[in-house]
Short mmCIF file of C-alpha atoms in Angstrom, two decimals:
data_model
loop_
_atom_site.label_atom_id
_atom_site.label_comp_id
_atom_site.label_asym_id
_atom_site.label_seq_id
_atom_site.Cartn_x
_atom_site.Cartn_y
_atom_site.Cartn_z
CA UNK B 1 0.00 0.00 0.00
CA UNK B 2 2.96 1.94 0.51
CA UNK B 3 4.33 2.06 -2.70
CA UNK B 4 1.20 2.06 -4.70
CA UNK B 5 0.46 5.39 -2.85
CA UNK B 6 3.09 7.90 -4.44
CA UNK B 7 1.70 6.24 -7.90
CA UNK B 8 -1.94 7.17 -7.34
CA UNK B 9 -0.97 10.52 -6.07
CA UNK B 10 0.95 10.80 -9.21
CA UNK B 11 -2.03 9.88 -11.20
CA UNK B 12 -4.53 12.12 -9.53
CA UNK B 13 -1.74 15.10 -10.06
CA UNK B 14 -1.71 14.14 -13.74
CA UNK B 15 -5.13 13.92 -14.21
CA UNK B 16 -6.36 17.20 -12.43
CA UNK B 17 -3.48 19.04 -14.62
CA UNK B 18 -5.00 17.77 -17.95
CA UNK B 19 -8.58 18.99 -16.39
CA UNK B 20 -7.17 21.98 -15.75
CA UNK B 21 -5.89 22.49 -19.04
CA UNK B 22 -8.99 21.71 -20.77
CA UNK B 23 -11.17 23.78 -18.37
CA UNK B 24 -9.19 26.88 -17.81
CA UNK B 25 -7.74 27.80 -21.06
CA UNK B 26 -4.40 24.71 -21.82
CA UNK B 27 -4.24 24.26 -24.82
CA UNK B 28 -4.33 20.69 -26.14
CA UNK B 29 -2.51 19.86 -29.64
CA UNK B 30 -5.56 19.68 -31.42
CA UNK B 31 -6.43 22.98 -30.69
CA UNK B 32 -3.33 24.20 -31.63
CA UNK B 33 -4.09 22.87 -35.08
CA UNK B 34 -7.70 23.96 -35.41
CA UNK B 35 -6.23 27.65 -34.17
CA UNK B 36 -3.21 27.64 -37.05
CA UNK B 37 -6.19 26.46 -39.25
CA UNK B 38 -8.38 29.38 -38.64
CA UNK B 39 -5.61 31.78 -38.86
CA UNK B 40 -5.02 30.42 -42.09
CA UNK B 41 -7.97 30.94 -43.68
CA UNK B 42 -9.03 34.37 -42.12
CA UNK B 43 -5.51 35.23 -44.61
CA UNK B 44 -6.95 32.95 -47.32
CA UNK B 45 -10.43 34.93 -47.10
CA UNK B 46 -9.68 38.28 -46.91
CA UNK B 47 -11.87 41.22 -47.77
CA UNK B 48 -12.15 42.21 -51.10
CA UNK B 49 -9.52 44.91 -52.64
CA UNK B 50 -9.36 47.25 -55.26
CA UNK B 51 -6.53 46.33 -58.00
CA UNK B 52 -4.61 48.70 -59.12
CA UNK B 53 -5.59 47.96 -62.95
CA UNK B 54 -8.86 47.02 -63.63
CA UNK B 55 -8.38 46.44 -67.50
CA UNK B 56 -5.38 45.94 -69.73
CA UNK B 57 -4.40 49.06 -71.82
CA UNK B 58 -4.13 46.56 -75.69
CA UNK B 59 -7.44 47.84 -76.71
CA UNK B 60 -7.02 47.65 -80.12
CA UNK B 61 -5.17 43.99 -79.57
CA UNK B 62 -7.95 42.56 -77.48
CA UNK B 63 -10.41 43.77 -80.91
CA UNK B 64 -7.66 41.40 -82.75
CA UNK B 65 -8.00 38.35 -80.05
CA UNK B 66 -11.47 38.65 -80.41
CA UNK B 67 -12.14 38.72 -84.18
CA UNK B 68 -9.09 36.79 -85.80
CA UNK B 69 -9.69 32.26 -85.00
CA UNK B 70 -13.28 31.92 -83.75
CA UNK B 71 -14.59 28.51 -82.83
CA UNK B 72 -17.70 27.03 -83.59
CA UNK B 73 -17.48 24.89 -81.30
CA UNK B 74 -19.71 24.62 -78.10
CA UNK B 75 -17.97 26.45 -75.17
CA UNK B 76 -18.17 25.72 -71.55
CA UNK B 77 -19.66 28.14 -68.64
CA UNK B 78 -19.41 27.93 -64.86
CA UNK B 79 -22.28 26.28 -62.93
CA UNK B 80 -22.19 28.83 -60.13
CA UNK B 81 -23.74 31.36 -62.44
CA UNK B 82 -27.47 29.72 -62.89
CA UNK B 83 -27.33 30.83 -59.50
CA UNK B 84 -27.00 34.68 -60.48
CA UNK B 85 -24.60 37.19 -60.42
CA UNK B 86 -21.89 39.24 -58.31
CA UNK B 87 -22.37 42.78 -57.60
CA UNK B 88 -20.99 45.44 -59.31
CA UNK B 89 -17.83 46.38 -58.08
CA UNK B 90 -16.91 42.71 -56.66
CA UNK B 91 -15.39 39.65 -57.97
CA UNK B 92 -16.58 35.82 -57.15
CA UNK B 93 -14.42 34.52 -54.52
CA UNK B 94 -14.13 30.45 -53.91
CA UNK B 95 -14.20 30.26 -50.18
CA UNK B 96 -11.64 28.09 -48.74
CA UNK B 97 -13.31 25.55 -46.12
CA UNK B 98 -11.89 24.33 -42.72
CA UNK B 99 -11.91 20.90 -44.22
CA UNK B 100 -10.02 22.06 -47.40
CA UNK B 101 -7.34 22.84 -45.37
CA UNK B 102 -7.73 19.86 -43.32
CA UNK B 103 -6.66 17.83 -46.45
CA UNK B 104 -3.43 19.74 -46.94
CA UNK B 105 -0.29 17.62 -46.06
CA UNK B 106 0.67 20.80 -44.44
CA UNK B 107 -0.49 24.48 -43.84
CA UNK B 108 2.72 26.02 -45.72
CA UNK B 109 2.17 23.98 -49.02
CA UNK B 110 -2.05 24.35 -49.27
CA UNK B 111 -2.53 25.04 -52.93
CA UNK B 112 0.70 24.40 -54.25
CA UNK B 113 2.26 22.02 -56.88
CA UNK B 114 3.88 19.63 -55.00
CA UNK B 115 7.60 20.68 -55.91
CA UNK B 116 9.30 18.71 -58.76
CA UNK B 117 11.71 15.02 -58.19
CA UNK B 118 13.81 16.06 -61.80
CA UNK B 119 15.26 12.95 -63.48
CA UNK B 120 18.55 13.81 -66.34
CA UNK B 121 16.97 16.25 -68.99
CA UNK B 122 15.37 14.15 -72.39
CA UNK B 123 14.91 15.78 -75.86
CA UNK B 124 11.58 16.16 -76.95
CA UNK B 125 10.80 14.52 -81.14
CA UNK B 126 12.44 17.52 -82.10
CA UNK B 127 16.79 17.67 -80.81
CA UNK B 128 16.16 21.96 -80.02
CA UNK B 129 14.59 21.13 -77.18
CA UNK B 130 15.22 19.56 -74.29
CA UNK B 131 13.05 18.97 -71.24
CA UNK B 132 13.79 17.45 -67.82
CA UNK B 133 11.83 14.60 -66.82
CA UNK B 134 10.30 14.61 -63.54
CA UNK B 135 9.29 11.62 -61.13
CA UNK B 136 6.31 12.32 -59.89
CA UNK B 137 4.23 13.93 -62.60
CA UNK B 138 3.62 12.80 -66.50
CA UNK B 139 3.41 15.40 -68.98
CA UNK B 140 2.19 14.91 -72.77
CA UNK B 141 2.48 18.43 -74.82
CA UNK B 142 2.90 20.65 -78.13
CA UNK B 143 5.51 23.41 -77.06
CA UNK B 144 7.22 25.65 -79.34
CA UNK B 145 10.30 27.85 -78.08
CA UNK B 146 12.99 30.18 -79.05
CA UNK B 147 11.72 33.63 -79.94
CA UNK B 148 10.70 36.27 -77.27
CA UNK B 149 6.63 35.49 -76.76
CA UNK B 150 4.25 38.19 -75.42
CA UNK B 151 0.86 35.72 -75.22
CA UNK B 152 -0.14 32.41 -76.03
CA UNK B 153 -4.25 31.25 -76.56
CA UNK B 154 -5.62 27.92 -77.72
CA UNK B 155 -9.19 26.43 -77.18
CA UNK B 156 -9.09 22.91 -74.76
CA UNK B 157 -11.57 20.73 -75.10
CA UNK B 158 -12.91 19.64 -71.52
CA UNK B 159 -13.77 16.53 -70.10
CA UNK B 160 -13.80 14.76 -66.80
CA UNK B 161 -11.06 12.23 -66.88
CA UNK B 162 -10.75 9.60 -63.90
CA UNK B 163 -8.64 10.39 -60.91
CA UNK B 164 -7.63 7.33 -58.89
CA UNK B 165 -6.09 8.46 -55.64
CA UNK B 166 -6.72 11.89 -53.94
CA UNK B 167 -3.48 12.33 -54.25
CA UNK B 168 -3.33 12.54 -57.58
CA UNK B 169 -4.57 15.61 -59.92
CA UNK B 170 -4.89 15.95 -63.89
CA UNK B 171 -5.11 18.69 -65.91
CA UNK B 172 -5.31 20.53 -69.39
CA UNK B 173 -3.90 24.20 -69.57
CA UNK B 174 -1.63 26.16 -71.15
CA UNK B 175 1.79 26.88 -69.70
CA UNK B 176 3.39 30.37 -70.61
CA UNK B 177 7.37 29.89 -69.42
CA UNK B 178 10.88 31.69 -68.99
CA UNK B 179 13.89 31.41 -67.19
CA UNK B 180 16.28 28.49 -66.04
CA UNK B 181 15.73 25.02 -67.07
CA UNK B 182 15.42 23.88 -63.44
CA UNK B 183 14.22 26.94 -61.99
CA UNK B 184 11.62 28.09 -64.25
CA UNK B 185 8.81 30.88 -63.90
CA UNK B 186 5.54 29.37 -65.03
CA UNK B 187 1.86 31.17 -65.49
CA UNK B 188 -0.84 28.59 -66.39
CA UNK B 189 -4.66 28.02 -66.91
CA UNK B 190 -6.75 25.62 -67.81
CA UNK B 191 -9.09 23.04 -66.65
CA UNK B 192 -8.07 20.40 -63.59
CA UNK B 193 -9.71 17.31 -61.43
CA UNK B 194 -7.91 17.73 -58.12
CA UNK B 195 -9.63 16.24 -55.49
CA UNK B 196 -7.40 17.07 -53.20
CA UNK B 197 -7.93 20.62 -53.67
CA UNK B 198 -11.19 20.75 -53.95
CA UNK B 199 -12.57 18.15 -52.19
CA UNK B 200 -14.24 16.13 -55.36
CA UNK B 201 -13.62 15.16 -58.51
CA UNK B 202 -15.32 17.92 -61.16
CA UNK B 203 -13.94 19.29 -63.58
CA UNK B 204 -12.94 22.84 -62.62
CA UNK B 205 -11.44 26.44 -64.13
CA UNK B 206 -8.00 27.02 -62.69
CA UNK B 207 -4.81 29.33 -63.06
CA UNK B 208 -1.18 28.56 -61.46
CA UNK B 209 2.06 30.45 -60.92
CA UNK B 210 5.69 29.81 -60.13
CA UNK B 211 8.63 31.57 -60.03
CA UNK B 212 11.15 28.70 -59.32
CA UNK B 213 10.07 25.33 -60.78
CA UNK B 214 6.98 24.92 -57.74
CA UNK B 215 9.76 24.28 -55.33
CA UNK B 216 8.75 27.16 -52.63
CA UNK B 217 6.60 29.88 -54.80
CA UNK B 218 3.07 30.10 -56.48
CA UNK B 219 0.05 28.59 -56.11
CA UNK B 220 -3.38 27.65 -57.75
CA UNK B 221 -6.22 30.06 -57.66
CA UNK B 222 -6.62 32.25 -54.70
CA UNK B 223 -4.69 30.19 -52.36
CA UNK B 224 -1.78 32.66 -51.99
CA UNK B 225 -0.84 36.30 -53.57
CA UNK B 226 -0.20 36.51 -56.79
CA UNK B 227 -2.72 36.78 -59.50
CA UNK B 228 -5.44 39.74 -59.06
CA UNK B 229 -8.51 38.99 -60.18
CA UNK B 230 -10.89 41.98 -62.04
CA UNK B 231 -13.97 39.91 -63.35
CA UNK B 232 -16.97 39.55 -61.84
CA UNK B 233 -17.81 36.43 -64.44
CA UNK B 234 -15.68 33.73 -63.48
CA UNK B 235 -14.57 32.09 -60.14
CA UNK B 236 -10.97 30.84 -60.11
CA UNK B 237 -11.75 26.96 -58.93
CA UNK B 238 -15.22 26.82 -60.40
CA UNK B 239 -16.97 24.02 -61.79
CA UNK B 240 -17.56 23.67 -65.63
CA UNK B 241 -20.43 22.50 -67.78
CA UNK B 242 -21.51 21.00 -70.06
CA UNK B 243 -18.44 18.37 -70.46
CA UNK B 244 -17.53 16.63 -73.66
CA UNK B 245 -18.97 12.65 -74.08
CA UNK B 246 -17.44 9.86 -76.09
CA UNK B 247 -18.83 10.19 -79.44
CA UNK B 248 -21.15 12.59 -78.34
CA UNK B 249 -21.07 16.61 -78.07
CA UNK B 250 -17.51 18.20 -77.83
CA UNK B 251 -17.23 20.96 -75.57
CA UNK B 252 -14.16 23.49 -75.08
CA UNK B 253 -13.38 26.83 -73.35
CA UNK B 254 -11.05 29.27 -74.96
CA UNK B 255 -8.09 30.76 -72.83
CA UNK B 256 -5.29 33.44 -73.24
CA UNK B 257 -2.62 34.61 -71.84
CA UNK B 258 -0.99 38.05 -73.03
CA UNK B 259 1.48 40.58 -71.70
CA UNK B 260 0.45 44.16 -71.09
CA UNK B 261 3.47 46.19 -73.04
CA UNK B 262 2.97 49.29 -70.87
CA UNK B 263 2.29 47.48 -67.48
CA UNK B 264 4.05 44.37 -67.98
CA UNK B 265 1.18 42.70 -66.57
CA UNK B 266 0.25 39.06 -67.47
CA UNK B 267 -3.75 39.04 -68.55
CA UNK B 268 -5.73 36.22 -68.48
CA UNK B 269 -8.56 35.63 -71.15
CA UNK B 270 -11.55 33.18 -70.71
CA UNK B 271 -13.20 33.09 -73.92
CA UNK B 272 -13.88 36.09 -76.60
CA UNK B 273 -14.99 38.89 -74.52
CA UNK B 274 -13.62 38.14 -70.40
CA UNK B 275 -10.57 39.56 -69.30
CA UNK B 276 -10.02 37.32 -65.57
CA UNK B 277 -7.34 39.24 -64.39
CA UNK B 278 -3.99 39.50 -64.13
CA UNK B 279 -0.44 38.17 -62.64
CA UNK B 280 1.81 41.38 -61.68
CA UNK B 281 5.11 40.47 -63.37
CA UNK B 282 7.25 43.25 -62.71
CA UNK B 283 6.69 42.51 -59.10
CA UNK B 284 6.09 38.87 -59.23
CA UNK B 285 8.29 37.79 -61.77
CA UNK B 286 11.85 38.05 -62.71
CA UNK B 287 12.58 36.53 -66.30
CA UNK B 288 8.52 36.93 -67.36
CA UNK B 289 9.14 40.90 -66.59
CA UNK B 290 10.57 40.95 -70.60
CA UNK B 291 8.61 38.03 -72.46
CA UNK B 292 7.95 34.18 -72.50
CA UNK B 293 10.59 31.78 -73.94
CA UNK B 294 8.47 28.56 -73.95
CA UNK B 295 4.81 28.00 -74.52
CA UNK B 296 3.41 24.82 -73.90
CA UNK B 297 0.00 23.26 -74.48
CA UNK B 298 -1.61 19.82 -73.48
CA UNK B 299 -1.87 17.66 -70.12
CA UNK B 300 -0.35 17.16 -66.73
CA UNK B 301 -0.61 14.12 -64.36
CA UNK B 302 0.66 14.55 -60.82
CA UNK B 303 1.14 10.96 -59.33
CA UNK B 304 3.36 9.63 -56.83
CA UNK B 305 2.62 6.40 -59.06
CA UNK B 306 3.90 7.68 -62.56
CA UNK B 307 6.55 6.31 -64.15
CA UNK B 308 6.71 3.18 -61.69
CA UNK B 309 4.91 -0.14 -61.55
CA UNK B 310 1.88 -0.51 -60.94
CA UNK B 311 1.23 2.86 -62.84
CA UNK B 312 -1.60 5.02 -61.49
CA UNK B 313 -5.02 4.85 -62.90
CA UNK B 314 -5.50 8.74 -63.12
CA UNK B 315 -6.26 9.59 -66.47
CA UNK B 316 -5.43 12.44 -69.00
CA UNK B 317 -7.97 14.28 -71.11
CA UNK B 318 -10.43 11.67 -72.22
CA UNK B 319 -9.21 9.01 -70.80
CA UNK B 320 -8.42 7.82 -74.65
CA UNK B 321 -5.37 7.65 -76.43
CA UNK B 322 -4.91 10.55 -79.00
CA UNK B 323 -5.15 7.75 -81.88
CA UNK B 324 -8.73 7.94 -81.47
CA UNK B 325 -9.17 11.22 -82.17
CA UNK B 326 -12.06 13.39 -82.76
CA UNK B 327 -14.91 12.79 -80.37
CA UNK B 328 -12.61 10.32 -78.39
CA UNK B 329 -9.69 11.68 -77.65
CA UNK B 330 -9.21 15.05 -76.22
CA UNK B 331 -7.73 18.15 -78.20
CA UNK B 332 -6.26 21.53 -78.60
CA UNK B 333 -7.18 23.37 -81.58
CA UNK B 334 -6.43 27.05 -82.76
CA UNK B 335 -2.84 27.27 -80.49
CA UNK B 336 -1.56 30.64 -81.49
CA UNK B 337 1.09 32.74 -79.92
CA UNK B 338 2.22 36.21 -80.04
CA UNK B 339 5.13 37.26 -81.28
CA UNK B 340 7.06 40.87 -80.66
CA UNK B 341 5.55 42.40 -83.59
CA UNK B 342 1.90 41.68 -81.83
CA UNK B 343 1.01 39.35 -84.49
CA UNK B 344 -0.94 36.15 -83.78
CA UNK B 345 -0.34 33.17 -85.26
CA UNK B 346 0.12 29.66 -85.43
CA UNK B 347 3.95 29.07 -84.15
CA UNK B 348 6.69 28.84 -86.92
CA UNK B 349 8.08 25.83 -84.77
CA UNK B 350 6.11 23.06 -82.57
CA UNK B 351 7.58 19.94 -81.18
CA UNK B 352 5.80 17.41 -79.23
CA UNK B 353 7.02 15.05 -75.87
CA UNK B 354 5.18 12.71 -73.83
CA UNK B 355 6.84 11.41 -70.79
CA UNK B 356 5.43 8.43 -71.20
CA UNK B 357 3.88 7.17 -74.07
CA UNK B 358 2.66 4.04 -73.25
CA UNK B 359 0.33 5.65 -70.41
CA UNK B 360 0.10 9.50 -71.93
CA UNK B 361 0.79 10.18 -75.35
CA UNK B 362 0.41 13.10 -77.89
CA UNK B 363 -0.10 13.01 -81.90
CA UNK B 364 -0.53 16.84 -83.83
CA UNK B 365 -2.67 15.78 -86.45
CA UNK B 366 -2.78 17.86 -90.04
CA UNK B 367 -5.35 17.20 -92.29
CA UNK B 368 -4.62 18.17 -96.37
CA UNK B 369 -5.30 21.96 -96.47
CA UNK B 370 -5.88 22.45 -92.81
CA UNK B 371 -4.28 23.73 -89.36
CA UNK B 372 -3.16 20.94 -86.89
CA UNK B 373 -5.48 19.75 -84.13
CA UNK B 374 -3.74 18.63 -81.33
CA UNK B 375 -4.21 15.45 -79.71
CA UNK B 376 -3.14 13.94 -76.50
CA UNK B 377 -3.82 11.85 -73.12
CA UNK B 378 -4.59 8.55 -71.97
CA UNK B 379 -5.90 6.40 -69.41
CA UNK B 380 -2.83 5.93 -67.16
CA UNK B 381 -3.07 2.17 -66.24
CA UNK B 382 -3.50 -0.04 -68.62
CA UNK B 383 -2.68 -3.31 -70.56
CA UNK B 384 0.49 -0.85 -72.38
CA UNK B 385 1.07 0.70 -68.70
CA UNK B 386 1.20 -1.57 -65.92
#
């Protein structure tokens, strides 16, 4: 009895402390989380601000844009808008949840690309250029380098490809690039399935920044500062409709990216008429601050199960190889850039890389008399990727 009494004193000290803690303000571990949470997203969802340029000052370019390549095609609106409108003088916002962050494998990288695992560098079907593959995501683009670009636009057909893991995220965007081969600067939109973003798997509008190959800058969306949004017509992160079906309807959404010569702001078009907003170069950016030296089009798959066995499931585009083509396989048509002389036009040069062929692959298709369509994706997994 002797000795068990110093051990239930102990125990009663213990216990009383932990009450304590709980009852008159300790705080427990979990709280400290929840706390670090909420801080987070009171940063994440600020009050609205004013930019400092509401409209890009290429009037007479955005007439160009906006006459020169029209599609007949079907294009591709947000849900959120059969629900109404903003107010004038605002911009739609997509509110980041408690749970959201909850899903993060940390606090300090919510919203980022998870930063690059770069294998030796590879030449793409053409020997100018040479891109380094990296472990844990599989690209399969048409890219075209070597002259100073000031914008890039194409229209990308949109589907809802299958994502296997939350882990994993695909998209189809447009990649405007400059700097070091290692240490890039990136701006990017386009359409994504990232459930663990977003929390599901629809297929939603997105832009992306980096200013050093995703290793400790940018972000998607709104998740960090960066890119200033001036429309009140699209939500960064929204959901699109109507979505392309196998031999049925095809359905695209039309995106640009051009350089503001007086500004040196970065604009973002969605379709003909919609000006998004902007990223801030000469603050933001170093090597984007003059022009673009790489423009890339096609589709991304993050994985920590590419380019191993057993080979994730998460598909590209369609879900279809690009041999099936139209109405199967998803595309890029009318990629234009722009060159110094503010003239837009197909590029002089494309090549085309896959990182791996058997899963993702890519095939620019030219018909007699015509302008390429571009064609690429795949389902991941298969009988060709094990």
């Amino acid at each position: 009895m002797e000795k068990l009494f110093p051990r239930l004193f102990l125990f009663l000290v213990l216990a009383l402390s932990n009450l304590n803690s709980r009852v008159y303000g300790g705080v427990t571990s979990e709280e400290n989380t929840l706390a670090d949470i909420d801080r987070k997203l009171k940063l994440l969802n600020k009050p609205a601000v004013k930019s400092i340029q509401m409209r890009p000052s290429y009037g007479f370019f955005k007439q160009n844009l906006a006459t020169k390549n029209k599609s007949s095609e079907p294009v591709v609106f947000q849900t959120w808008r059969r629900s109404g409108s903003c107010p004038q003088g605002t911009v739609p916002i997509r509110r980041v949840r408690r749970q959201d962050l909850l899903r993060a494998t940390s606090l300090e990288h919510f919203g980022r690309k998870p930063p690059p695992q770069i294998f030796s560098a590879s030449k793409t079907n053409d020997t100018r250029i040479i891109i380094p593959p990296i472990a844990n995501r599989s690209a399969a683009i048409l890219l075209t380098t070597g002259n100073n670009y000031i914008g890039a636009k194409a229209d990308i057909n949109v589907w809802n490809p299958y994502v296997e893991s939350p882990a994993d995220f695909t998209t189809a965007q447009i990649w405007v690039k400059a700097g070091l081969e290692d240490n890039f600067e990136s701006l990017e939109s386009g359409w994504t399935v990232n459930p663990h973003l977003y929390g599901d798997k629809q297929t939603r509008f997105f832009v992306c920044w980096t200013t050093d190959a995703y290793k400790t800058s940018g972000c998607f969306d709104h998740t960090c500062s960066g890119f200033v949004q001036t429309s009140p017509d699209i939500a960064l992160g929204g959901v699109l409709s109507p979505l392309s079906k196998t031999s049925g309807k095809q359905y695209q959404i039309t995106l640009g990216i051009y350089m503001d010569p007086y500004s040196g702001n970065w604009w973002l078009h969605f379709g003909t008429n919609i000006v998004v907003g902007y990223w801030p170069a000469r603050s933001l950016m170093t090597y984007l601050k003059q022009s673009a030296t790489l423009v890339e089009w096609g589709g991304e798959v993050y994985s920590p199960n590419v380019k191993k066995t057993p080979h994730t499931k998460t598909a590209m585009g369609s879900g279809e190889f690009p041999s099936f083509m139209w109405g199967k396989a998803s595309f890029i048509s009318n990629a234009r850039i722009v060159d110094p002389f503010w003239t837009v036009k197909y590029p002089d040069f494309v090549g085309t890389y896959a990182d791996e062929n058997n899963c993702y692959s890519t095939y620019n298709y030219r018909k007699v008399g015509a302008e390429p369509v571009f064609y690429f994706g795949g389902p991941g997994q298969d009988s060709l990727c094990p």
